[in-house]
Short mmCIF file of C-alpha atoms and ligand atoms in Angstrom, two decimals:
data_model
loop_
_atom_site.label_atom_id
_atom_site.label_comp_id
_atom_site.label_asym_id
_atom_site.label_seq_id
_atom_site.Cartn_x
_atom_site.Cartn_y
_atom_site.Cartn_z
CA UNK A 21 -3.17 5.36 24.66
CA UNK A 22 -3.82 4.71 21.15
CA UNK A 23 -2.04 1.35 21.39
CA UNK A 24 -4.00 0.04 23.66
CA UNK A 25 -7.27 1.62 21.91
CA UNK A 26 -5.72 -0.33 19.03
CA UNK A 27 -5.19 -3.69 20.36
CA UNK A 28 -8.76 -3.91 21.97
CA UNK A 29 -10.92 -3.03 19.27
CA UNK A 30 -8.68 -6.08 17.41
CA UNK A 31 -9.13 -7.95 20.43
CA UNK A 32 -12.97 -7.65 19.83
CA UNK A 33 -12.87 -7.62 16.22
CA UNK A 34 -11.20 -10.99 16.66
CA UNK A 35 -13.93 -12.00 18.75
CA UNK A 36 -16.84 -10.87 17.02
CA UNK A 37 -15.39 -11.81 13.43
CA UNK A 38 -15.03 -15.61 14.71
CA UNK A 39 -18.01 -16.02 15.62
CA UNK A 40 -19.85 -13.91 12.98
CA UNK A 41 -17.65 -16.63 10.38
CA UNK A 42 -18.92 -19.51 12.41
CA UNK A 43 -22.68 -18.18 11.73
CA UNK A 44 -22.33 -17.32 8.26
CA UNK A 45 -20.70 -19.67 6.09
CA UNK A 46 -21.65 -20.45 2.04
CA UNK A 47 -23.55 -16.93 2.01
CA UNK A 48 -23.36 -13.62 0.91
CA UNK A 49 -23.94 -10.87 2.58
CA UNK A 50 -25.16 -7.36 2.34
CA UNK A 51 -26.72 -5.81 5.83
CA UNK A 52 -28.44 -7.26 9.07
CA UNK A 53 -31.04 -7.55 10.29
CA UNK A 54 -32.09 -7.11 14.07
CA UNK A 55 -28.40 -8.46 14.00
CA UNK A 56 -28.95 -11.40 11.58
CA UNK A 57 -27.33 -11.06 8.28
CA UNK A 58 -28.85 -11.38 5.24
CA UNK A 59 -27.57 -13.63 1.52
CA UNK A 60 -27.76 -11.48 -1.45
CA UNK A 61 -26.47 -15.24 -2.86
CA UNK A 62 -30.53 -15.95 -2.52
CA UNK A 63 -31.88 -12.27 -4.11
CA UNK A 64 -29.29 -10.88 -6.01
CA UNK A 65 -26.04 -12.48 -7.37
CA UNK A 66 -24.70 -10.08 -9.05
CA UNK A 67 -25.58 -7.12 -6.44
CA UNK A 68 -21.56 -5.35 -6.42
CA UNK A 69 -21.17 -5.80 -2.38
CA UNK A 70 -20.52 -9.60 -3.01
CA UNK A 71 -17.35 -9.50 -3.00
CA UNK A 72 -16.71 -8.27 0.92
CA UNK A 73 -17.76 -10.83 2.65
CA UNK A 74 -15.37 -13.17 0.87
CA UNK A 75 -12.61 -10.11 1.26
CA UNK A 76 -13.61 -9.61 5.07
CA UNK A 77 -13.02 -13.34 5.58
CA UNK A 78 -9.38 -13.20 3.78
CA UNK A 79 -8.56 -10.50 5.57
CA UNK A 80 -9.20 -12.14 8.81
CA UNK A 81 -7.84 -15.56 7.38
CA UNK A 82 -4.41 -13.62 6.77
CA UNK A 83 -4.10 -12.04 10.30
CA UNK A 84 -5.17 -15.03 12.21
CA UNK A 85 -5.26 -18.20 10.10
CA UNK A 86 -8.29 -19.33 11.40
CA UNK A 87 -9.42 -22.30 9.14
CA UNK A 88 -13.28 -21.10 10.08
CA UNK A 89 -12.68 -17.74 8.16
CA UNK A 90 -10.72 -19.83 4.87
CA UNK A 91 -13.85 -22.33 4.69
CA UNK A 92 -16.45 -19.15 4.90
CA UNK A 93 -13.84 -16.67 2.20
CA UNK A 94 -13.84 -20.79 -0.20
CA UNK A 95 -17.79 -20.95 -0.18
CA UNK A 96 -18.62 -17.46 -0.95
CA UNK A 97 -16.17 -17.24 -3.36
CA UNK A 98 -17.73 -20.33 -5.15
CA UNK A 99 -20.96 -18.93 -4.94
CA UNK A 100 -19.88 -15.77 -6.89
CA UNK A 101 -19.41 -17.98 -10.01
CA UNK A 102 -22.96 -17.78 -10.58
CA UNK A 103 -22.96 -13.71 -11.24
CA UNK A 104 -19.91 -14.15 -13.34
CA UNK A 105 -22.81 -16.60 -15.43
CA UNK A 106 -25.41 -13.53 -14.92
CA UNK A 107 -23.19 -11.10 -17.94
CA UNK A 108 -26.12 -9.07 -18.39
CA UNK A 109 -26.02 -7.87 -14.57
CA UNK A 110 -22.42 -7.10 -14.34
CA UNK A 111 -21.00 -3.82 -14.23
CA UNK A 112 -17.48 -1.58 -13.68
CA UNK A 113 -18.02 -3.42 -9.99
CA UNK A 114 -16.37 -6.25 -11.07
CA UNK A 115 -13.25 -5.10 -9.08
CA UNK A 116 -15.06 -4.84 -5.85
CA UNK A 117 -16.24 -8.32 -6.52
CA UNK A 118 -13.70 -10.47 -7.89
CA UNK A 119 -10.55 -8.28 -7.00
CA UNK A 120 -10.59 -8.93 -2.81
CA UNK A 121 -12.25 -12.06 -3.08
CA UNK A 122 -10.87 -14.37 -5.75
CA UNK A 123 -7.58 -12.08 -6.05
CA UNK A 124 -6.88 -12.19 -2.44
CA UNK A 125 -7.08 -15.79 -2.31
CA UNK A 126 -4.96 -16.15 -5.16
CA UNK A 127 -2.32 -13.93 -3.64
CA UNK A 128 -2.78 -15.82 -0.26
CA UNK A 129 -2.92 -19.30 -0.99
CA UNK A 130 -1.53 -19.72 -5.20
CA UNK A 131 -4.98 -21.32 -5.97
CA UNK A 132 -5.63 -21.49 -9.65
CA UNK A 133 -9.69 -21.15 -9.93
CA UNK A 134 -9.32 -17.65 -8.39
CA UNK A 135 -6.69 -16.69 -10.70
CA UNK A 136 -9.34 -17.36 -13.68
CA UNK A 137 -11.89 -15.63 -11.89
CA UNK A 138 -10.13 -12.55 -11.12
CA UNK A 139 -8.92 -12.62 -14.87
CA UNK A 140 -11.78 -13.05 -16.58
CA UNK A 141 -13.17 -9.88 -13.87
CA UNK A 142 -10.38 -7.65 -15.34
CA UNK A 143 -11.04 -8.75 -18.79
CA UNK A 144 -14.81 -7.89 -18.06
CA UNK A 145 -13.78 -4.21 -16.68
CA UNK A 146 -11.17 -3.76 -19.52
CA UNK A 147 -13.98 -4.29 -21.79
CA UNK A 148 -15.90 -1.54 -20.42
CA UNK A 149 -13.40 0.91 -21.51
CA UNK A 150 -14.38 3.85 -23.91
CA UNK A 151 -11.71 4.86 -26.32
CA UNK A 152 -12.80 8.24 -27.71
CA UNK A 153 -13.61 9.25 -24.12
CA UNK A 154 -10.39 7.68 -22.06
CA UNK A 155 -12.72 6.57 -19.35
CA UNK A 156 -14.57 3.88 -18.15
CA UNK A 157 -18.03 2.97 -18.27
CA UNK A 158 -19.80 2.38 -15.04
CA UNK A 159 -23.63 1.18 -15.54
CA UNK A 160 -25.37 -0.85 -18.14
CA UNK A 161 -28.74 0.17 -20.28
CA UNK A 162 -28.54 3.71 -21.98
CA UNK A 163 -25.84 5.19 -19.69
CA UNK A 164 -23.30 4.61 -22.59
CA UNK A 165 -21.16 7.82 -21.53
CA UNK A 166 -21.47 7.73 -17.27
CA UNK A 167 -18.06 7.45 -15.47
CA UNK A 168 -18.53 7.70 -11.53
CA UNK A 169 -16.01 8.53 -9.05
CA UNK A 170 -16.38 5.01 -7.42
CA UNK A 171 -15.05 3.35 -9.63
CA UNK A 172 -11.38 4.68 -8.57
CA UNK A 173 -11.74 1.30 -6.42
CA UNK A 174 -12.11 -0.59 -9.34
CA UNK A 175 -8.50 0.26 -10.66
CA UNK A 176 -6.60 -1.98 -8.68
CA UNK A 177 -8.21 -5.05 -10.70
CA UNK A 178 -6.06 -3.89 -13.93
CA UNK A 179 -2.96 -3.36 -12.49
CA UNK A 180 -3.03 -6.71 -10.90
CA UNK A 181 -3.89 -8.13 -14.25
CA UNK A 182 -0.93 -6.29 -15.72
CA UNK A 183 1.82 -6.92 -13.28
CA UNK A 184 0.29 -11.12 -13.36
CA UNK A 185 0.13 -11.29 -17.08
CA UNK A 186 2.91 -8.95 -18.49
CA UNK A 187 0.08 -7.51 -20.79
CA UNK A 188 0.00 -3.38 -20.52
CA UNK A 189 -2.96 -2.90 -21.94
CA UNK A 190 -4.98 -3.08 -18.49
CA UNK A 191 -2.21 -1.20 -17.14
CA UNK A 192 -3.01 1.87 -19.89
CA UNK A 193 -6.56 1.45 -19.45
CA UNK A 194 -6.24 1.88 -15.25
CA UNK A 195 -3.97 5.00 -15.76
CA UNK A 196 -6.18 6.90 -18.71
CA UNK A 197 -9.19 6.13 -16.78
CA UNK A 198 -7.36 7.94 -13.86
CA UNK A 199 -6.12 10.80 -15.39
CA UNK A 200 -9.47 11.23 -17.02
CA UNK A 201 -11.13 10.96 -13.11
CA UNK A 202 -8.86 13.10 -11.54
CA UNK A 203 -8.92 16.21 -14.53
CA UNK A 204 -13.18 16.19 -14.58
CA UNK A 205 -14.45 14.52 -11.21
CA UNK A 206 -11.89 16.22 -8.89
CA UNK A 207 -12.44 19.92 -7.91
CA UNK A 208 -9.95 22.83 -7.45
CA UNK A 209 -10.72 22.95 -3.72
CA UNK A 210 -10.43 18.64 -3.41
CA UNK A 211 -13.92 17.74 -3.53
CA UNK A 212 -15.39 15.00 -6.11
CA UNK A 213 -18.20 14.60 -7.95
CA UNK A 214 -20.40 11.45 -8.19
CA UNK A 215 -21.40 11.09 -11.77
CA UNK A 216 -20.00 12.67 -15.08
CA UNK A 217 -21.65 12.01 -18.53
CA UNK A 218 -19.86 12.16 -21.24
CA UNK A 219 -20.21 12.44 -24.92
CA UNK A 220 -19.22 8.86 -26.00
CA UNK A 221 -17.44 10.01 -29.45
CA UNK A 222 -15.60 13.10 -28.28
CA UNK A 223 -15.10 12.67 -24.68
CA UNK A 224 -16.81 15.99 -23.71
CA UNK A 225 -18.23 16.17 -20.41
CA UNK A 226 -22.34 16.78 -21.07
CA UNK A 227 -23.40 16.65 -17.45
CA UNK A 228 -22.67 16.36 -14.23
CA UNK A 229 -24.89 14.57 -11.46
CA UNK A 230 -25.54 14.29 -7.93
CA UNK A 231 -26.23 11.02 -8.06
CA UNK A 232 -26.13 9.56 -3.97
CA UNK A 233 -25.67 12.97 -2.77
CA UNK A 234 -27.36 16.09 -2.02
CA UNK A 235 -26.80 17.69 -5.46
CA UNK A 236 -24.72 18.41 -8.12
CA UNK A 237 -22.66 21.07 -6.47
CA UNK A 238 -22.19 19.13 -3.49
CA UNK A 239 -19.81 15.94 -2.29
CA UNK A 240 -21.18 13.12 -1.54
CA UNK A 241 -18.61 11.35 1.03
CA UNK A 242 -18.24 7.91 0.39
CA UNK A 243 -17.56 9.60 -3.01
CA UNK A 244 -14.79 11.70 -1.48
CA UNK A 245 -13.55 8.56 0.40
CA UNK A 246 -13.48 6.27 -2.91
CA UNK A 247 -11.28 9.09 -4.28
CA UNK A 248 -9.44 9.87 -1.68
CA UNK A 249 -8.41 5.82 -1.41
CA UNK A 250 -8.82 5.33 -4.88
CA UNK A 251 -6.08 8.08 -5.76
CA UNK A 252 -4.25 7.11 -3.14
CA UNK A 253 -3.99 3.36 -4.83
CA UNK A 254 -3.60 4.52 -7.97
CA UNK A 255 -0.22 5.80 -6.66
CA UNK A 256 0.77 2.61 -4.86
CA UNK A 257 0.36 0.51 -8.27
CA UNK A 258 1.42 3.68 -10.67
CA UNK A 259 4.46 5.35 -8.00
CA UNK A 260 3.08 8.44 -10.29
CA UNK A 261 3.18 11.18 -7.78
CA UNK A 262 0.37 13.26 -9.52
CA UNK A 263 -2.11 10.50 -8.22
CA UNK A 264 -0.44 11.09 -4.41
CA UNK A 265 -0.97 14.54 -4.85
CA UNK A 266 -4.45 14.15 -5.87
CA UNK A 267 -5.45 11.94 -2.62
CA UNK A 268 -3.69 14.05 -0.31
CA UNK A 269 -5.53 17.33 -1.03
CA UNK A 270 -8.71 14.74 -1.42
CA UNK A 271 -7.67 13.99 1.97
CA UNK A 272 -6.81 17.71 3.44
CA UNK A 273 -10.51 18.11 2.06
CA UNK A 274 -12.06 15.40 4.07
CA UNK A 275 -9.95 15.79 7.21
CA UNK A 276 -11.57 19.72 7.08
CA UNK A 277 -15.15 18.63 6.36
CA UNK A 278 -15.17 15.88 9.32
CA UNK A 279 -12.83 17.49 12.19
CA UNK A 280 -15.83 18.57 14.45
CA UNK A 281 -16.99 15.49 15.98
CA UNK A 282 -14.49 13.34 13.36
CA UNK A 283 -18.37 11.18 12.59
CA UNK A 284 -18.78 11.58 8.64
CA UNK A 285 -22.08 13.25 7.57
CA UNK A 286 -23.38 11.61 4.00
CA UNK A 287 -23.35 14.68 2.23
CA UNK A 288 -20.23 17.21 3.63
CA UNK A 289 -22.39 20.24 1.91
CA UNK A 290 -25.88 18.77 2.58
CA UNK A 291 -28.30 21.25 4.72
CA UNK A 292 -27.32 21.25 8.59
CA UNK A 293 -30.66 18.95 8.75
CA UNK A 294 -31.62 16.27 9.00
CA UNK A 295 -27.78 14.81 10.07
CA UNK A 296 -27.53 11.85 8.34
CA UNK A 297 -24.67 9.57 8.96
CA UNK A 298 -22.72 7.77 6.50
CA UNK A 299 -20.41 5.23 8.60
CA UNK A 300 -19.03 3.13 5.82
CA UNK A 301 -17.65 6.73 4.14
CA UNK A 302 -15.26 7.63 7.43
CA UNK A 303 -14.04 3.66 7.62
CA UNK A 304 -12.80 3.75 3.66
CA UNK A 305 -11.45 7.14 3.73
CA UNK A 306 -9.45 5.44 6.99
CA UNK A 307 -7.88 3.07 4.67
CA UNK A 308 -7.35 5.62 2.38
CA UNK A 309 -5.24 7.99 5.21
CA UNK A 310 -3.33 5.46 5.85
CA UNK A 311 -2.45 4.42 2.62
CA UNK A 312 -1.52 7.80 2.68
CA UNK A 313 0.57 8.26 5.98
CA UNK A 314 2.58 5.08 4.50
CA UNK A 315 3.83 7.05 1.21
CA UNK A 316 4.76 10.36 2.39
CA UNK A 317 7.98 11.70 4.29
CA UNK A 318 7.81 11.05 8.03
CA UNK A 319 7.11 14.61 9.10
CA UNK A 320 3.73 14.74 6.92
CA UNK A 321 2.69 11.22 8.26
CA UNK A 322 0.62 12.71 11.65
CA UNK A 323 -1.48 14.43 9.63
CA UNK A 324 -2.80 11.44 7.84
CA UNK A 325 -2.41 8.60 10.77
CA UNK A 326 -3.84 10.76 13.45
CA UNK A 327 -7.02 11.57 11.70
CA UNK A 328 -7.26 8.04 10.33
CA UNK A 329 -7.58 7.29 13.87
CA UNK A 330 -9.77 10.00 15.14
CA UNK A 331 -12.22 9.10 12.73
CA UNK A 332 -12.17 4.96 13.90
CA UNK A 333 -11.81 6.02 17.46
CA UNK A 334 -15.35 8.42 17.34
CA UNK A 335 -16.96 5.61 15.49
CA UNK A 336 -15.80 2.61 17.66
CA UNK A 337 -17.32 5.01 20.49
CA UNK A 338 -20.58 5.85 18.27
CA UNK A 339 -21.21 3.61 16.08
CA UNK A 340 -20.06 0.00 16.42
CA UNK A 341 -21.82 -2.99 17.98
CA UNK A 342 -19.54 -5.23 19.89
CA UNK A 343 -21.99 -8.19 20.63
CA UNK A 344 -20.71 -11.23 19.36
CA UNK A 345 -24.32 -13.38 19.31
CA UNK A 346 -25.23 -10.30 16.34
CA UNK A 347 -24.18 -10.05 13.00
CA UNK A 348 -22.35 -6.79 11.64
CA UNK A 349 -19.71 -4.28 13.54
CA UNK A 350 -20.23 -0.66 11.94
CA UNK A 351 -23.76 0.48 12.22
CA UNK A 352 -24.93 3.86 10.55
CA UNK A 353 -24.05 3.39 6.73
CA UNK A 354 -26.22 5.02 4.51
CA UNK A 355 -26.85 3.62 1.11
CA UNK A 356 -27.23 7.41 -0.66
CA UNK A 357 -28.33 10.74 0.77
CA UNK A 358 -31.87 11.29 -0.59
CA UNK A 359 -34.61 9.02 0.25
CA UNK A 360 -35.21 6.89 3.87
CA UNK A 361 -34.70 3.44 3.01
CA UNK A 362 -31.06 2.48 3.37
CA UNK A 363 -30.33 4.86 5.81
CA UNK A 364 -28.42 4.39 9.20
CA UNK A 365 -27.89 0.54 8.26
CA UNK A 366 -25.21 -2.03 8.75
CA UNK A 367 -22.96 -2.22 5.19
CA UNK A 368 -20.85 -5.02 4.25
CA UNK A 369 -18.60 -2.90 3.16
CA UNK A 370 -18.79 -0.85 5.92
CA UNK A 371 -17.57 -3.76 8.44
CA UNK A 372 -14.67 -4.79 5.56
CA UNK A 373 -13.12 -1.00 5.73
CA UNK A 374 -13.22 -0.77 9.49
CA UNK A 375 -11.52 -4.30 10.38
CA UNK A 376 -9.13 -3.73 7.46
CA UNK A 377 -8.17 -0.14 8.94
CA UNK A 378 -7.81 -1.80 12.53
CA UNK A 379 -5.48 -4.29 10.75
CA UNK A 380 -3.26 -2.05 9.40
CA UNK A 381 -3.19 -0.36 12.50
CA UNK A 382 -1.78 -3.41 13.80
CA UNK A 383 0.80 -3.01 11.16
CA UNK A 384 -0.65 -6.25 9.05
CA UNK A 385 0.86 -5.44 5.34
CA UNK A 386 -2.86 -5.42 2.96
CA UNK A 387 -2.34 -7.29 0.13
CA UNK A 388 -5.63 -6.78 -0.50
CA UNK A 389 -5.85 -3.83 -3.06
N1 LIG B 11 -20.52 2.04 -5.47
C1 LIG B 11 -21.83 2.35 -5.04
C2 LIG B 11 -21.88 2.98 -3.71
O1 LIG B 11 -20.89 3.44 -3.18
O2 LIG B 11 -22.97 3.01 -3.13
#
């Protein structure tokens, strides 16, 4: 059953991706539009979703080799230079940008230009490293001291710079601004925080914020699924088993928060009402499951794999739009809980997490984080 489920959502992510790559080449973008995408490329540059059309394409390009998805990965990629220009609008994103979109098409295809850009990315999140506090800075201005759990994602950037180079010091910096995440954003009972700010000369944590969630108290879950992957990454690039251990009870968290109707909420301790939806949260804590499932001992690895798929299987049946005349898969992302713009949208990133769980699903090997 779930092998056929399997094969024809890839069957019509193959379809809708082609033609969706034919549509949209030399752009960059962010959400649709009555089913028309829109180019960040033309309003915002540096906005930190860039990089997933480039990765979405490269992800396709490396299960299918279809020369339309290398030609639309190339031009985006190109067009990124011009944030790298933009310093002043850059922040701890970097990885999301440069990391699946110039670093995958280094690791796919050897080409130099992406290996610069990726390295001068990691040099550009290394930089953003706070000594005293053994974290990493995520936003730009005044917010000297703010770490935020997203930036787990972000990790993967350093160690490839370390393992390319030879040079530990991005290595250290990945692993102390791990440890730091997982002893002050992660809770006893496997929840995360968003946002931590921290006294910049001692490291003390002054405050801790809501920030896209409901409140401070409460867990934001595309913040529980960039921990729960994040972790889970951490361990692939580390084999430190404390950073397993941390996305599996991440995981045992979100598995209990979500096993109703498996369709992630935006806020898993928000009021009852309104229900507000958060697709692109349940297709990156997918990833992150199965991630999982591959690194533990085969008796554990149901646990992980079957609610990876419960959760793609009740949004394929909720939330995805399989016409392949309109841009964007994964409908229902939601930007942050508060407020009603951004709400129940297509997400780039959204679309990226669901084809790349699919693909491993197929058993494709991601060299992508
Ligand atoms: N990294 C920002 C977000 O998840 O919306």
């Amino acid at each position: 059953m779930t092998d056929n489920w399997i094969n024809e959502t890839w069957d019509k992510i193959k379809l809708k991706m082609r033609k969706t790559a034919e549509r949209n080449q030399n752009t960059l973008p962010y959400t649709a539009v009555n089913g028309h995408y829109d180019n960040r490329y033309e309003t915002d540059v540096s906005w930190w979703t860039n990089g997933f059309w480039p990765g979405l394409m490269w992800l396709m390009y490396s299960a299918e080799a279809g020369e339309v998805y290398k030609t639309a990965a190339e031009s985006s990629e190109k067009l990124l230079d011009k944030a790298m220009e933009n310093f002043n609008d850059l922040m701890h994103d970097v990885g999301f940008m440069w990391h699946i979109s110039a670093g995958a098409d280094y690791r796919l295809t050897g080409n130099k230009d992406s290996l610069r850009r990726v390295m001068h990315a990691a040099n550009l999140l290394a930089g953003r490293y706070n000594i005293n506090g053994r974290f990493i800075r995520a936003w730009n201005g005044d917010m000297y001291g703010w770490a935020i759990i997203d930036c787990m994602m972000n990790l993967p950037l350093l160690y490839f710079a370390s393992r390319e180079t030879g040079d530990n010091r991005f290595y250290d910096i990945a692993v102390s601004h791990a440890d730091t995440t997982m002893k002050n954003h992660i809770r006893p009972d496997g929840s995360a925080r968003h946002i931590i700010n921290y006294d910049t000369h001692t490291g003390e944590v002054l405050e801790v914020m809501g920030g896209q969630g409901y409140d401070e108290h409460s867990s934001w879950s595309r913040g529980q699924a960039w921990a729960l992957y994040g972790f889970a990454l951490s361990y692939k690039h580390t084999g430190d088993k404390k950073y397993l251990d941390t996305a599996k009870r991440v995981a045992h968290y979100f598995i209990s928060c979500i096993c109703g109707d498996w369709l992630p909420r935006c806020d898993f301790r928000a009021p009852e009402e309104p229900v507000i939806y958060d697709s692109t949260a349940g297709a990156c804590a997918a990833c992150g499951l199965l991630e999982i499932a591959d690194n533990v001992l085969e008796n554990e690895k149901r646990v992980y794999y079957s609610a990876a798929v419960n959760i793609l299987k009740s949004m394929d049946a909720k939330f995805c739009d399989w016409d392949p005349e309109r841009d964007s898969i994964l409908q229902y992302g939601t930007e942050r809980y508060h407020g009603e713009s951004g709400r129940h949208i297509p997400i780039i990133y959204g679309d990226y997490f669901f084809v790349e769980a699919i693909y491993r699903l197929k058993g494709f090997k991601p060299i992508f984080w």
